[in-house]
């Protein structure tokens, strides 16, 4: 006689639970934001890390509700210093997946459209996130300069150099925007390539359902631009993109 395995939540139930969790976090987080403000007056570092850990806990819970199984490779490659994370981008869950594993303070570069969402934007600001305005080169430069300043102050930065979610086939990538890599070139920090497989299968491949999925997240060896030869530095975007793409192709049979 065989025992029947209990079925988990349906894909639609997972989606609803994640939406409810996000809504409750933002609403119930209003008094928390006020408390964090006063904590910041006494100890900015304590405020920074309490915000970081709360959001990370929530992201991990969302991933658990979504039924995401994560295989992480190469996490030991991340040095204990501020870095520039770059990666391929195919899902909203890429942010949850990568941010939940940041050991240090890390600000993500997001589109300026995120400023439309109250409370969410307040939490993002507390986490050193930046809102990129691509309407003019000057506005984009302001964001890059702020990111450079953050790295110099000890805050890592994460950016998806494709500029938007890639809706193409698994393993494909959009061209990298070289401007994002100036953050590493101007500060001397390491670039940490993040290669993600199968994240689109969590949600975007079958909207609005959230399905149980196995994803791969691999952190590559740190890349220090000032240690590369002149020709490689001239094509740094392509160089980094090739590393990520080769890793994605290497790992595609693991999911």
Short mmCIF file of C-alpha atoms in Angstrom, two decimals:
data_model
loop_
_atom_site.label_atom_id
_atom_site.label_comp_id
_atom_site.label_asym_id
_atom_site.label_seq_id
_atom_site.Cartn_x
_atom_site.Cartn_y
_atom_site.Cartn_z
CA UNK A 1 0.00 0.00 0.00
CA UNK A 2 1.45 3.34 -1.07
CA UNK A 3 1.06 6.55 0.90
CA UNK A 4 -0.22 9.49 -1.07
CA UNK A 5 1.86 12.63 -0.85
CA UNK A 6 -0.01 15.68 0.28
CA UNK A 7 -0.44 18.19 -2.47
CA UNK A 8 0.84 21.69 -1.84
CA UNK A 9 -1.07 24.90 -2.54
CA UNK A 10 -2.32 25.39 -6.08
CA UNK A 11 -0.45 27.85 -8.33
CA UNK A 12 -3.28 30.40 -7.97
CA UNK A 13 -3.35 30.05 -4.18
CA UNK A 14 0.41 30.67 -4.10
CA UNK A 15 -0.05 33.85 -6.11
CA UNK A 16 -2.85 35.09 -3.84
CA UNK A 17 -0.84 34.31 -0.68
CA UNK A 18 2.18 36.23 -1.98
CA UNK A 19 0.04 39.25 -2.88
CA UNK A 20 -1.62 39.21 0.57
CA UNK A 21 1.76 38.88 2.30
CA UNK A 22 3.17 41.83 0.36
CA UNK A 23 0.09 43.94 1.11
CA UNK A 24 0.19 43.12 4.83
CA UNK A 25 3.92 43.82 5.02
CA UNK A 26 3.52 47.24 3.45
CA UNK A 27 0.48 48.23 5.53
CA UNK A 28 1.69 46.82 8.85
CA UNK A 29 5.12 48.21 8.06
CA UNK A 30 3.92 51.82 8.34
CA UNK A 31 4.55 52.01 12.11
CA UNK A 32 7.78 50.06 11.57
CA UNK A 33 9.01 52.73 9.15
CA UNK A 34 8.30 55.35 11.81
CA UNK A 35 10.20 53.37 14.44
CA UNK A 36 13.07 52.82 12.01
CA UNK A 37 13.26 56.57 11.44
CA UNK A 38 13.87 57.20 15.14
CA UNK A 39 16.32 54.28 15.37
CA UNK A 40 18.22 55.90 12.53
CA UNK A 41 18.58 59.13 14.50
CA UNK A 42 20.44 57.21 17.21
CA UNK A 43 22.21 54.53 15.15
CA UNK A 44 22.02 54.66 11.33
CA UNK A 45 23.83 51.32 11.08
CA UNK A 46 21.31 49.58 13.34
CA UNK A 47 18.48 50.98 11.22
CA UNK A 48 20.14 49.88 7.98
CA UNK A 49 20.64 46.30 9.08
CA UNK A 50 17.26 45.89 10.76
CA UNK A 51 15.57 47.04 7.53
CA UNK A 52 17.77 44.68 5.52
CA UNK A 53 17.01 41.63 7.68
CA UNK A 54 13.26 42.29 7.82
CA UNK A 55 12.99 42.54 4.05
CA UNK A 56 15.20 39.50 3.56
CA UNK A 57 13.02 37.46 5.93
CA UNK A 58 9.91 38.49 3.97
CA UNK A 59 11.52 37.65 0.63
CA UNK A 60 12.55 34.21 1.90
CA UNK A 61 9.00 33.60 3.07
CA UNK A 62 7.65 34.61 -0.36
CA UNK A 63 10.05 32.20 -2.05
CA UNK A 64 8.95 29.44 0.32
CA UNK A 65 5.27 30.14 -0.40
CA UNK A 66 6.08 30.11 -4.13
CA UNK A 67 7.64 26.67 -3.75
CA UNK A 68 10.98 27.80 -5.18
CA UNK A 69 13.88 25.39 -4.68
CA UNK A 70 17.19 27.21 -5.05
CA UNK A 71 20.55 25.66 -5.86
CA UNK A 72 23.29 28.18 -5.07
CA UNK A 73 26.77 27.81 -6.53
CA UNK A 74 29.87 29.90 -5.86
CA UNK A 75 28.62 32.03 -2.98
CA UNK A 76 32.12 31.83 -1.51
CA UNK A 77 33.29 33.99 -4.45
CA UNK A 78 31.72 37.10 -2.89
CA UNK A 79 34.38 39.08 -1.00
CA UNK A 80 33.56 40.73 2.32
CA UNK A 81 33.59 44.22 0.84
CA UNK A 82 31.22 46.39 -1.18
CA UNK A 83 30.77 44.99 -4.69
CA UNK A 84 28.79 45.56 -7.86
CA UNK A 85 26.42 42.66 -8.51
CA UNK A 86 25.29 42.22 -12.11
CA UNK A 87 23.07 39.51 -13.54
CA UNK A 88 20.67 38.37 -16.21
CA UNK A 89 17.06 39.39 -15.61
CA UNK A 90 14.02 37.32 -16.58
CA UNK A 91 11.69 37.51 -13.59
CA UNK A 92 10.42 39.76 -10.81
CA UNK A 93 11.54 36.92 -8.55
CA UNK A 94 15.18 37.64 -9.50
CA UNK A 95 15.12 40.45 -6.92
CA UNK A 96 13.69 38.21 -4.18
CA UNK A 97 16.12 35.43 -5.02
CA UNK A 98 19.28 37.55 -5.00
CA UNK A 99 18.44 40.14 -2.34
CA UNK A 100 17.51 37.49 0.22
CA UNK A 101 21.14 36.29 0.11
CA UNK A 102 22.98 39.62 0.49
CA UNK A 103 25.22 39.57 3.56
CA UNK A 104 26.05 43.28 3.35
CA UNK A 105 23.95 46.38 2.79
CA UNK A 106 22.99 46.37 -0.88
CA UNK A 107 21.04 48.86 -2.93
CA UNK A 108 19.30 47.79 -6.13
CA UNK A 109 18.95 50.02 -9.16
CA UNK A 110 15.28 50.11 -10.20
CA UNK A 111 13.28 51.95 -12.83
CA UNK A 112 11.97 55.37 -11.80
CA UNK A 113 8.42 54.06 -12.31
CA UNK A 114 8.76 52.33 -8.93
CA UNK A 115 8.39 55.76 -7.34
CA UNK A 116 4.67 55.54 -8.14
CA UNK A 117 4.12 53.02 -5.35
CA UNK A 118 3.92 54.55 -1.87
CA UNK A 119 5.31 52.53 1.05
CA UNK A 120 7.17 50.25 -1.36
CA UNK A 121 9.31 53.18 -2.49
CA UNK A 122 9.88 54.16 1.18
CA UNK A 123 11.23 50.72 2.02
CA UNK A 124 13.36 50.78 -1.11
CA UNK A 125 14.86 54.14 -0.12
CA UNK A 126 15.63 52.76 3.33
CA UNK A 127 17.53 49.96 1.58
CA UNK A 128 19.66 52.34 -0.54
CA UNK A 129 17.79 51.50 -3.73
CA UNK A 130 18.17 53.96 -6.61
CA UNK A 131 15.58 54.95 -9.18
CA UNK A 132 17.01 55.21 -12.66
CA UNK A 133 15.58 57.83 -14.99
CA UNK A 134 16.64 57.10 -18.57
CA UNK A 135 14.79 60.08 -20.06
CA UNK A 136 18.09 61.91 -20.52
CA UNK A 137 21.75 60.85 -20.23
CA UNK A 138 22.18 63.48 -17.52
CA UNK A 139 19.55 61.89 -15.27
CA UNK A 140 21.06 58.45 -15.78
CA UNK A 141 24.48 59.83 -14.88
CA UNK A 142 23.12 61.21 -11.61
CA UNK A 143 22.04 57.71 -10.58
CA UNK A 144 25.43 56.22 -11.48
CA UNK A 145 27.23 58.94 -9.49
CA UNK A 146 25.04 58.27 -6.46
CA UNK A 147 25.75 54.54 -6.77
CA UNK A 148 29.48 55.28 -6.89
CA UNK A 149 29.13 57.32 -3.70
CA UNK A 150 27.25 54.45 -2.00
CA UNK A 151 29.98 51.94 -2.87
CA UNK A 152 32.62 54.29 -1.45
CA UNK A 153 30.58 54.37 1.78
CA UNK A 154 30.50 50.57 1.99
CA UNK A 155 27.15 49.77 0.34
CA UNK A 156 27.07 47.19 -2.45
CA UNK A 157 25.03 47.88 -5.57
CA UNK A 158 23.06 45.44 -7.71
CA UNK A 159 22.00 46.25 -11.24
CA UNK A 160 20.66 44.22 -14.15
CA UNK A 161 22.60 45.65 -17.12
CA UNK A 162 20.10 44.39 -19.70
CA UNK A 163 17.96 47.32 -18.54
CA UNK A 164 14.68 45.40 -18.48
CA UNK A 165 13.35 41.87 -18.12
CA UNK A 166 14.35 39.66 -21.02
CA UNK A 167 11.26 37.93 -22.40
CA UNK A 168 13.18 35.80 -24.89
CA UNK A 169 14.08 32.13 -24.76
CA UNK A 170 15.89 30.64 -21.77
CA UNK A 171 19.61 31.22 -22.26
CA UNK A 172 19.13 34.38 -24.33
CA UNK A 173 20.21 37.80 -23.10
CA UNK A 174 19.70 41.40 -24.13
CA UNK A 175 22.79 43.58 -24.73
CA UNK A 176 24.37 44.98 -21.57
CA UNK A 177 24.40 48.73 -20.95
CA UNK A 178 28.05 49.57 -20.31
CA UNK A 179 27.20 52.60 -18.17
CA UNK A 180 26.24 50.36 -15.24
CA UNK A 181 29.79 48.98 -15.07
CA UNK A 182 31.23 52.48 -14.53
CA UNK A 183 30.30 51.98 -10.87
CA UNK A 184 33.06 49.36 -10.58
CA UNK A 185 35.50 51.17 -12.85
CA UNK A 186 35.30 54.39 -10.84
CA UNK A 187 35.45 52.79 -7.39
CA UNK A 188 37.76 49.83 -8.00
CA UNK A 189 35.21 47.45 -6.44
CA UNK A 190 34.76 43.90 -7.69
CA UNK A 191 32.06 42.97 -10.18
CA UNK A 192 30.22 39.81 -9.12
CA UNK A 193 28.42 38.15 -12.05
CA UNK A 194 25.18 36.40 -11.07
CA UNK A 195 23.82 33.79 -13.46
CA UNK A 196 20.23 32.64 -12.98
CA UNK A 197 18.50 29.71 -14.65
CA UNK A 198 14.77 29.03 -14.87
CA UNK A 199 13.48 32.01 -12.87
CA UNK A 200 10.91 32.88 -15.53
CA UNK A 201 9.27 29.51 -14.86
CA UNK A 202 8.24 30.69 -11.39
CA UNK A 203 5.72 33.28 -12.60
CA UNK A 204 6.18 35.06 -15.93
CA UNK A 205 5.91 31.96 -18.12
CA UNK A 206 2.32 31.33 -16.98
CA UNK A 207 0.82 34.51 -15.52
CA UNK A 208 -0.83 34.83 -13.02
CA UNK A 209 0.10 31.40 -11.64
CA UNK A 210 3.07 30.84 -9.34
CA UNK A 211 4.41 27.33 -9.85
CA UNK A 212 6.88 25.24 -7.87
CA UNK A 213 10.19 25.65 -9.63
CA UNK A 214 13.84 24.68 -9.30
CA UNK A 215 16.19 27.56 -10.08
CA UNK A 216 19.96 27.87 -10.21
CA UNK A 217 21.85 30.90 -8.90
CA UNK A 218 25.60 30.94 -9.52
CA UNK A 219 27.98 33.66 -8.36
CA UNK A 220 31.03 33.97 -10.57
CA UNK A 221 34.57 34.85 -9.55
CA UNK A 222 35.07 38.55 -8.77
CA UNK A 223 36.10 40.71 -11.70
CA UNK A 224 38.32 43.70 -10.91
CA UNK A 225 38.32 46.02 -13.95
CA UNK A 226 41.70 47.55 -13.10
CA UNK A 227 43.30 44.09 -13.30
CA UNK A 228 42.08 43.46 -16.85
CA UNK A 229 44.05 44.31 -19.96
CA UNK A 230 43.20 47.48 -21.83
CA UNK A 231 41.32 45.77 -24.67
CA UNK A 232 39.11 43.79 -22.28
CA UNK A 233 38.30 46.95 -20.29
CA UNK A 234 37.18 48.62 -23.51
CA UNK A 235 34.58 45.87 -23.97
CA UNK A 236 33.82 45.23 -20.30
CA UNK A 237 30.07 44.87 -20.86
CA UNK A 238 30.49 42.15 -23.47
CA UNK A 239 33.16 40.45 -21.37
CA UNK A 240 30.88 40.23 -18.32
CA UNK A 241 27.86 39.25 -20.39
CA UNK A 242 29.75 36.37 -21.99
CA UNK A 243 30.72 35.04 -18.57
CA UNK A 244 27.10 35.09 -17.41
CA UNK A 245 25.79 33.56 -20.64
CA UNK A 246 28.35 30.74 -20.60
CA UNK A 247 27.41 29.96 -16.99
CA UNK A 248 23.68 29.91 -17.81
CA UNK A 249 24.31 27.48 -20.67
CA UNK A 250 26.53 25.35 -18.42
CA UNK A 251 23.83 25.08 -15.75
CA UNK A 252 20.73 24.63 -17.90
CA UNK A 253 20.74 20.83 -17.48
CA UNK A 254 20.71 21.17 -13.66
CA UNK A 255 17.09 22.38 -13.43
#
